[in-house]
């Protein structure tokens, strides 16, 4: 079912204060931004609003909580070639922020400090959402990857301002919705962890996908039920194993690679089986690595499969932080039909067809 949400293309933003919610929750290494993909995907929206004469006020979070600052992200954005001037407000007092914003001119962009430093953000406090909304004239949600959170800057704020979506949000919805009416044969490939959410995706796609392969730590419960010695490998709680174990559409690793008695990757037979499924498919949806990609050469299975998917000729969708990191490292991002910037939000959207952030925008219409 198509999701029709009002876009920034639909409005005149000249002279307006636009509160632009972005997800700059990225990885850092020695104070430098490590993951640029998500940041770079948002730049077209910022540039568009700036060029149209808006006063762009950027809101984002860092999951580092009370110690997390967005100063490094602002520094990165000021180091690249772009068409908008960018300032950064370190203050977290909303009254001080409002004073600083009074000096903005048309076309300016100003980034606020980590919104999770604000009391009331994660609680979706209505009073805080109202005060935040007073900083702007228009709200734009460009944070699809954070829109599974019922937070004030995602959900609450939309109650108080005319609300729209940005270009990346639009691309995410369109790209992921294609999985609901795919070409066949359709292969769903799931790895990593987050069993509760990912099995929700399996439930949603049991009648849509032709083949489903479950690997990574996600497969451990099923392998144990099949009699495989999993040692001290991670197990998920409250998994209805029997529901999936004997479904002829669902495949599990035929073998695994271990270290110190723990499963760290899928084995050669499992890799060959996935390669065979990839070769048959015309549509592939992939989320989650097949092994512990941060440990030694246990990213081997994941990388072989990533390369095969990229070269398959099928329509391909990939998402999730670890999955995208591998694809990015291999330099094959552009070989995929669509790569989502989202992890948990992508899974929730695929499982339910909507998100709290989407529902907030719908109510605003």
Short mmCIF file of C-alpha atoms in Angstrom, two decimals:
data_model
loop_
_atom_site.label_atom_id
_atom_site.label_comp_id
_atom_site.label_asym_id
_atom_site.label_seq_id
_atom_site.Cartn_x
_atom_site.Cartn_y
_atom_site.Cartn_z
CA UNK A 1 0.00 0.00 0.00
CA UNK A 2 1.61 3.29 -1.09
CA UNK A 3 2.52 5.74 1.65
CA UNK A 4 1.75 9.25 0.43
CA UNK A 5 3.37 11.82 2.68
CA UNK A 6 3.74 15.57 2.07
CA UNK A 7 7.18 16.41 0.69
CA UNK A 8 9.37 19.50 0.88
CA UNK A 9 8.77 19.75 -2.87
CA UNK A 10 5.18 20.74 -2.05
CA UNK A 11 5.94 23.93 -0.09
CA UNK A 12 7.52 27.37 -0.34
CA UNK A 13 10.21 27.51 2.35
CA UNK A 14 11.66 30.93 1.52
CA UNK A 15 12.26 32.89 4.71
CA UNK A 16 10.86 30.07 6.85
CA UNK A 17 12.63 28.51 9.82
CA UNK A 18 12.77 24.82 8.92
CA UNK A 19 13.40 22.34 11.72
CA UNK A 20 15.12 19.52 9.85
CA UNK A 21 15.35 16.26 11.80
CA UNK A 22 18.28 14.22 10.51
CA UNK A 23 19.93 11.05 11.81
CA UNK A 24 23.62 11.82 12.28
CA UNK A 25 24.02 8.99 14.80
CA UNK A 26 27.23 7.72 13.22
CA UNK A 27 30.41 5.94 14.28
CA UNK A 28 33.45 7.89 15.44
CA UNK A 29 37.11 6.92 15.68
CA UNK A 30 39.54 9.18 17.56
CA UNK A 31 37.05 12.03 17.36
CA UNK A 32 36.64 11.73 13.59
CA UNK A 33 33.51 10.62 11.76
CA UNK A 34 34.03 7.06 10.55
CA UNK A 35 30.75 6.41 8.74
CA UNK A 36 30.06 9.11 6.14
CA UNK A 37 27.40 7.27 4.12
CA UNK A 38 24.39 8.32 6.18
CA UNK A 39 25.63 11.92 6.45
CA UNK A 40 26.32 12.27 2.74
CA UNK A 41 22.86 10.96 1.84
CA UNK A 42 21.25 13.91 3.68
CA UNK A 43 23.25 16.71 2.06
CA UNK A 44 20.94 17.11 -1.00
CA UNK A 45 18.01 17.96 1.29
CA UNK A 46 20.01 20.52 3.27
CA UNK A 47 21.28 22.10 0.03
CA UNK A 48 17.78 22.19 -1.48
CA UNK A 49 16.28 23.96 1.55
CA UNK A 50 19.20 26.39 1.72
CA UNK A 51 18.99 27.21 -1.99
CA UNK A 52 15.24 27.81 -1.65
CA UNK A 53 15.91 30.46 1.00
CA UNK A 54 15.01 28.54 4.15
CA UNK A 55 16.70 29.05 7.50
CA UNK A 56 17.68 25.44 8.11
CA UNK A 57 17.88 24.31 11.75
CA UNK A 58 19.34 20.81 11.93
CA UNK A 59 18.32 18.51 14.77
CA UNK A 60 19.96 15.12 15.37
CA UNK A 61 20.89 12.71 18.12
CA UNK A 62 23.85 10.60 19.14
CA UNK A 63 23.20 7.39 21.03
CA UNK A 64 26.32 8.10 23.10
CA UNK A 65 23.85 9.83 25.40
CA UNK A 66 25.03 12.41 27.88
CA UNK A 67 28.61 12.36 26.57
CA UNK A 68 27.82 12.59 22.88
CA UNK A 69 28.47 15.79 20.93
CA UNK A 70 27.69 16.48 17.28
CA UNK A 71 30.60 18.91 17.00
CA UNK A 72 32.63 16.40 14.94
CA UNK A 73 29.77 16.01 12.46
CA UNK A 74 29.51 19.79 12.07
CA UNK A 75 33.28 19.92 11.58
CA UNK A 76 33.09 17.28 8.84
CA UNK A 77 30.26 19.11 7.06
CA UNK A 78 32.30 22.31 7.15
CA UNK A 79 35.30 20.49 5.64
CA UNK A 80 33.56 19.40 2.44
CA UNK A 81 32.44 21.34 -0.60
CA UNK A 82 28.82 22.29 -0.23
CA UNK A 83 26.51 25.16 -1.09
CA UNK A 84 25.31 26.11 2.40
CA UNK A 85 27.06 27.88 5.31
CA UNK A 86 26.81 25.84 8.51
CA UNK A 87 26.99 26.97 12.11
CA UNK A 88 26.92 24.90 15.29
CA UNK A 89 25.23 25.78 18.56
CA UNK A 90 26.87 24.07 21.52
CA UNK A 91 24.31 25.41 24.00
CA UNK A 92 21.46 23.12 25.05
CA UNK A 93 19.26 25.71 26.78
CA UNK A 94 16.31 26.29 24.44
CA UNK A 95 16.11 29.99 25.33
CA UNK A 96 19.78 30.52 24.44
CA UNK A 97 19.29 28.53 21.23
CA UNK A 98 16.32 30.70 20.27
CA UNK A 99 18.44 33.84 20.74
CA UNK A 100 21.23 32.46 18.55
CA UNK A 101 18.78 31.50 15.81
CA UNK A 102 17.46 35.07 15.56
CA UNK A 103 20.61 36.02 13.64
CA UNK A 104 20.06 33.48 10.86
CA UNK A 105 19.66 34.72 7.29
CA UNK A 106 17.89 33.05 4.38
CA UNK A 107 20.00 30.14 3.14
CA UNK A 108 21.85 29.67 6.43
CA UNK A 109 22.06 26.29 8.15
CA UNK A 110 22.62 25.82 11.87
CA UNK A 111 23.15 22.51 13.66
CA UNK A 112 21.95 22.08 17.22
CA UNK A 113 23.75 19.94 19.80
CA UNK A 114 22.74 16.30 20.38
CA UNK A 115 18.99 16.40 21.00
CA UNK A 116 19.25 13.53 23.49
CA UNK A 117 21.02 15.89 25.87
CA UNK A 118 17.59 17.47 26.32
CA UNK A 119 15.32 16.20 29.08
CA UNK A 120 12.04 15.19 27.50
CA UNK A 121 13.36 14.04 24.11
CA UNK A 122 13.37 10.30 24.69
CA UNK A 123 10.22 10.48 26.83
CA UNK A 124 8.38 12.27 24.00
CA UNK A 125 7.41 14.92 26.53
CA UNK A 126 4.63 17.04 25.07
CA UNK A 127 5.78 20.28 26.68
CA UNK A 128 9.33 19.79 25.41
CA UNK A 129 8.01 18.99 21.91
CA UNK A 130 5.99 22.22 21.98
CA UNK A 131 8.99 24.30 23.06
CA UNK A 132 11.16 22.67 20.40
CA UNK A 133 8.52 23.43 17.77
CA UNK A 134 8.60 27.11 18.74
CA UNK A 135 12.09 27.32 17.22
CA UNK A 136 10.67 26.80 13.72
CA UNK A 137 7.84 27.42 11.28
CA UNK A 138 7.99 24.07 9.47
CA UNK A 139 9.11 20.57 10.49
CA UNK A 140 10.84 18.20 8.05
CA UNK A 141 11.55 14.59 8.96
CA UNK A 142 14.65 13.38 7.10
CA UNK A 143 15.47 10.78 9.76
CA UNK A 144 13.81 7.63 8.44
CA UNK A 145 16.47 5.58 10.24
CA UNK A 146 15.34 7.03 13.60
CA UNK A 147 11.61 7.04 12.87
CA UNK A 148 10.97 3.83 14.78
CA UNK A 149 11.60 5.87 17.95
CA UNK A 150 8.66 7.52 19.70
CA UNK A 151 10.74 10.57 20.62
CA UNK A 152 9.78 14.24 20.78
CA UNK A 153 11.82 15.31 17.74
CA UNK A 154 10.35 12.45 15.67
CA UNK A 155 6.75 12.09 16.85
CA UNK A 156 5.78 14.83 19.31
CA UNK A 157 6.93 17.82 17.28
CA UNK A 158 4.69 16.92 14.32
CA UNK A 159 1.67 17.80 16.45
CA UNK A 160 2.68 21.46 16.57
CA UNK A 161 4.04 22.33 13.10
CA UNK A 162 3.17 21.75 9.44
CA UNK A 163 5.20 18.60 8.74
CA UNK A 164 6.88 17.14 5.65
CA UNK A 165 9.45 14.56 4.58
CA UNK A 166 12.82 15.14 2.94
CA UNK A 167 14.34 13.49 -0.11
CA UNK A 168 16.13 10.67 1.74
CA UNK A 169 13.02 9.75 3.72
CA UNK A 170 11.12 9.59 0.44
CA UNK A 171 13.80 7.37 -1.12
CA UNK A 172 13.77 5.03 1.88
CA UNK A 173 10.02 4.50 1.76
CA UNK A 174 9.97 4.01 -2.01
CA UNK A 175 12.99 1.69 -1.98
CA UNK A 176 11.77 -0.54 0.82
CA UNK A 177 8.17 -0.63 -0.38
CA UNK A 178 9.34 -2.36 -3.54
CA UNK A 179 9.92 -5.47 -1.39
CA UNK A 180 6.16 -5.81 -0.94
CA UNK A 181 5.61 -6.38 -4.67
CA UNK A 182 8.86 -7.98 -5.86
CA UNK A 183 9.88 -9.89 -8.92
CA UNK A 184 10.18 -13.63 -8.42
CA UNK A 185 12.04 -15.72 -7.40
CA UNK A 186 12.46 -13.54 -4.31
CA UNK A 187 15.22 -14.36 -1.78
CA UNK A 188 15.11 -12.93 1.74
CA UNK A 189 18.50 -13.18 3.45
CA UNK A 190 18.71 -12.39 7.17
CA UNK A 191 21.70 -12.52 9.50
CA UNK A 192 23.14 -10.66 12.46
CA UNK A 193 21.16 -10.49 15.68
CA UNK A 194 17.91 -8.68 16.67
CA UNK A 195 15.93 -11.93 16.48
CA UNK A 196 12.65 -10.47 17.70
CA UNK A 197 12.51 -7.82 14.96
CA UNK A 198 13.94 -9.96 12.18
CA UNK A 199 11.56 -12.85 12.81
CA UNK A 200 8.78 -10.28 12.47
CA UNK A 201 10.16 -9.64 8.98
CA UNK A 202 10.13 -13.40 8.31
CA UNK A 203 6.47 -13.54 9.36
CA UNK A 204 5.58 -10.66 7.05
CA UNK A 205 7.37 -12.20 4.06
CA UNK A 206 6.48 -15.88 4.43
CA UNK A 207 3.78 -15.48 1.80
CA UNK A 208 5.81 -13.11 -0.39
CA UNK A 209 9.33 -14.56 -0.52
CA UNK A 210 10.14 -17.75 -2.39
CA UNK A 211 13.19 -18.62 -0.27
CA UNK A 212 14.32 -17.33 3.13
CA UNK A 213 17.82 -17.95 4.48
CA UNK A 214 18.51 -17.33 8.16
CA UNK A 215 22.18 -17.06 9.15
CA UNK A 216 24.43 -15.21 11.58
CA UNK A 217 23.70 -15.31 15.31
CA UNK A 218 20.04 -15.28 14.33
CA UNK A 219 20.38 -18.95 13.29
CA UNK A 220 21.87 -20.24 16.56
CA UNK A 221 18.57 -21.23 18.20
CA UNK A 222 17.56 -23.16 15.11
CA UNK A 223 20.92 -24.89 14.73
CA UNK A 224 20.75 -25.98 18.36
CA UNK A 225 17.25 -27.39 17.78
CA UNK A 226 18.63 -29.33 14.80
CA UNK A 227 21.23 -30.95 17.04
CA UNK A 228 24.24 -28.79 16.17
CA UNK A 229 26.69 -28.22 19.03
CA UNK A 230 26.70 -24.43 19.34
CA UNK A 231 28.88 -24.31 22.46
CA UNK A 232 28.62 -20.95 24.22
CA UNK A 233 27.27 -19.14 21.14
CA UNK A 234 24.71 -16.38 21.69
CA UNK A 235 21.08 -17.51 21.91
CA UNK A 236 17.95 -15.39 21.63
CA UNK A 237 15.18 -15.71 24.20
CA UNK A 238 11.57 -16.72 23.56
CA UNK A 239 12.04 -17.84 19.96
CA UNK A 240 9.25 -20.14 18.68
CA UNK A 241 11.76 -22.43 16.95
CA UNK A 242 9.26 -25.05 15.72
CA UNK A 243 7.24 -22.40 13.90
CA UNK A 244 10.09 -21.84 11.44
CA UNK A 245 12.20 -24.98 11.63
CA UNK A 246 10.11 -27.19 9.38
CA UNK A 247 8.95 -24.58 6.88
CA UNK A 248 10.18 -25.67 3.45
CA UNK A 249 10.78 -22.05 2.39
CA UNK A 250 13.26 -21.43 5.20
CA UNK A 251 16.91 -22.47 5.02
CA UNK A 252 19.56 -22.57 7.75
CA UNK A 253 23.37 -22.93 7.54
CA UNK A 254 24.46 -26.45 6.56
CA UNK A 255 27.74 -25.93 8.40
CA UNK A 256 29.52 -23.31 10.51
CA UNK A 257 33.01 -22.10 11.43
CA UNK A 258 33.93 -22.02 15.10
CA UNK A 259 36.51 -20.49 17.39
CA UNK A 260 36.95 -21.65 20.99
CA UNK A 261 33.72 -23.62 20.70
CA UNK A 262 31.68 -20.59 19.57
CA UNK A 263 30.09 -20.13 16.14
CA UNK A 264 31.73 -17.21 14.37
CA UNK A 265 30.73 -17.65 10.72
CA UNK A 266 28.87 -19.85 8.30
CA UNK A 267 30.85 -22.67 6.67
CA UNK A 268 31.72 -23.44 3.05
CA UNK A 269 28.62 -25.59 2.43
CA UNK A 270 26.37 -22.81 3.74
CA UNK A 271 28.13 -20.26 1.53
CA UNK A 272 27.66 -22.48 -1.52
CA UNK A 273 23.99 -22.94 -0.71
CA UNK A 274 23.44 -19.18 -0.45
CA UNK A 275 25.34 -18.59 -3.69
CA UNK A 276 23.01 -21.07 -5.39
CA UNK A 277 19.94 -19.26 -4.01
CA UNK A 278 21.37 -15.88 -5.09
CA UNK A 279 21.97 -17.20 -8.60
CA UNK A 280 18.31 -18.22 -8.94
CA UNK A 281 16.84 -14.99 -7.53
CA UNK A 282 15.51 -11.97 -9.39
CA UNK A 283 14.88 -9.97 -6.21
CA UNK A 284 17.09 -10.10 -3.10
CA UNK A 285 16.48 -8.40 0.25
CA UNK A 286 19.42 -8.66 2.66
CA UNK A 287 19.88 -7.49 6.24
CA UNK A 288 22.55 -8.69 8.65
CA UNK A 289 25.99 -10.30 8.28
CA UNK A 290 26.45 -14.07 8.24
CA UNK A 291 29.30 -14.04 10.76
CA UNK A 292 31.21 -12.01 13.32
CA UNK A 293 32.63 -9.49 10.85
CA UNK A 294 34.78 -7.75 13.47
CA UNK A 295 36.75 -10.88 14.39
CA UNK A 296 39.66 -12.12 12.27
CA UNK A 297 38.62 -13.52 8.89
CA UNK A 298 35.10 -14.37 10.05
CA UNK A 299 33.77 -11.77 7.63
CA UNK A 300 34.69 -14.16 4.82
CA UNK A 301 31.23 -15.68 4.30
CA UNK A 302 29.53 -12.28 4.41
CA UNK A 303 31.94 -10.77 1.87
CA UNK A 304 31.62 -13.67 -0.59
CA UNK A 305 27.84 -13.35 -0.43
CA UNK A 306 27.92 -9.54 -0.72
CA UNK A 307 29.99 -9.81 -3.89
CA UNK A 308 27.65 -12.43 -5.35
CA UNK A 309 24.56 -10.33 -4.62
CA UNK A 310 26.17 -7.23 -6.13
CA UNK A 311 26.99 -9.14 -9.33
CA UNK A 312 23.75 -11.14 -9.49
CA UNK A 313 21.82 -8.97 -11.94
CA UNK A 314 18.81 -9.20 -9.62
CA UNK A 315 17.08 -6.21 -8.06
CA UNK A 316 18.84 -5.90 -4.70
CA UNK A 317 18.05 -4.16 -1.41
CA UNK A 318 20.43 -4.12 1.56
CA UNK A 319 20.31 -2.42 4.93
CA UNK A 320 21.49 -2.46 8.52
CA UNK A 321 24.61 -0.85 9.96
CA UNK A 322 26.93 -3.87 9.78
CA UNK A 323 25.68 -4.91 6.35
CA UNK A 324 26.18 -1.45 4.87
CA UNK A 325 29.61 -1.18 6.52
CA UNK A 326 30.76 -4.35 4.72
CA UNK A 327 29.33 -3.26 1.37
CA UNK A 328 30.90 0.17 1.79
CA UNK A 329 34.29 -1.27 2.73
CA UNK A 330 34.19 -3.48 -0.37
CA UNK A 331 33.42 -0.49 -2.60
CA UNK A 332 30.27 -2.05 -4.06
CA UNK A 333 27.54 0.24 -2.71
CA UNK A 334 26.68 1.43 -6.20
CA UNK A 335 26.19 -2.18 -7.38
CA UNK A 336 23.06 -2.53 -5.24
CA UNK A 337 19.67 -1.30 -6.46
CA UNK A 338 18.96 0.30 -3.09
CA UNK A 339 20.95 0.56 0.14
CA UNK A 340 19.03 1.74 3.18
CA UNK A 341 20.60 4.02 5.78
CA UNK A 342 18.39 2.38 8.40
CA UNK A 343 18.81 -0.64 10.65
CA UNK A 344 16.08 -1.13 13.22
CA UNK A 345 13.74 1.26 11.39
CA UNK A 346 14.15 -0.69 8.15
CA UNK A 347 13.28 -3.96 9.91
CA UNK A 348 10.27 -2.46 11.68
CA UNK A 349 9.02 -0.89 8.45
CA UNK A 350 9.40 -4.19 6.59
CA UNK A 351 7.62 -6.06 9.39
CA UNK A 352 4.72 -3.65 9.91
CA UNK A 353 4.59 -1.40 6.83
CA UNK A 354 4.82 1.77 8.89
CA UNK A 355 6.75 3.54 11.69
CA UNK A 356 5.83 5.89 14.56
CA UNK A 357 7.44 8.76 12.63
CA UNK A 358 5.30 8.00 9.59
CA UNK A 359 2.12 7.79 11.66
CA UNK A 360 2.90 11.18 13.25
CA UNK A 361 3.20 12.72 9.78
CA UNK A 362 -0.06 11.11 8.67
CA UNK A 363 -1.91 12.57 11.66
CA UNK A 364 -0.48 15.99 10.83
CA UNK A 365 -2.03 16.06 7.35
#
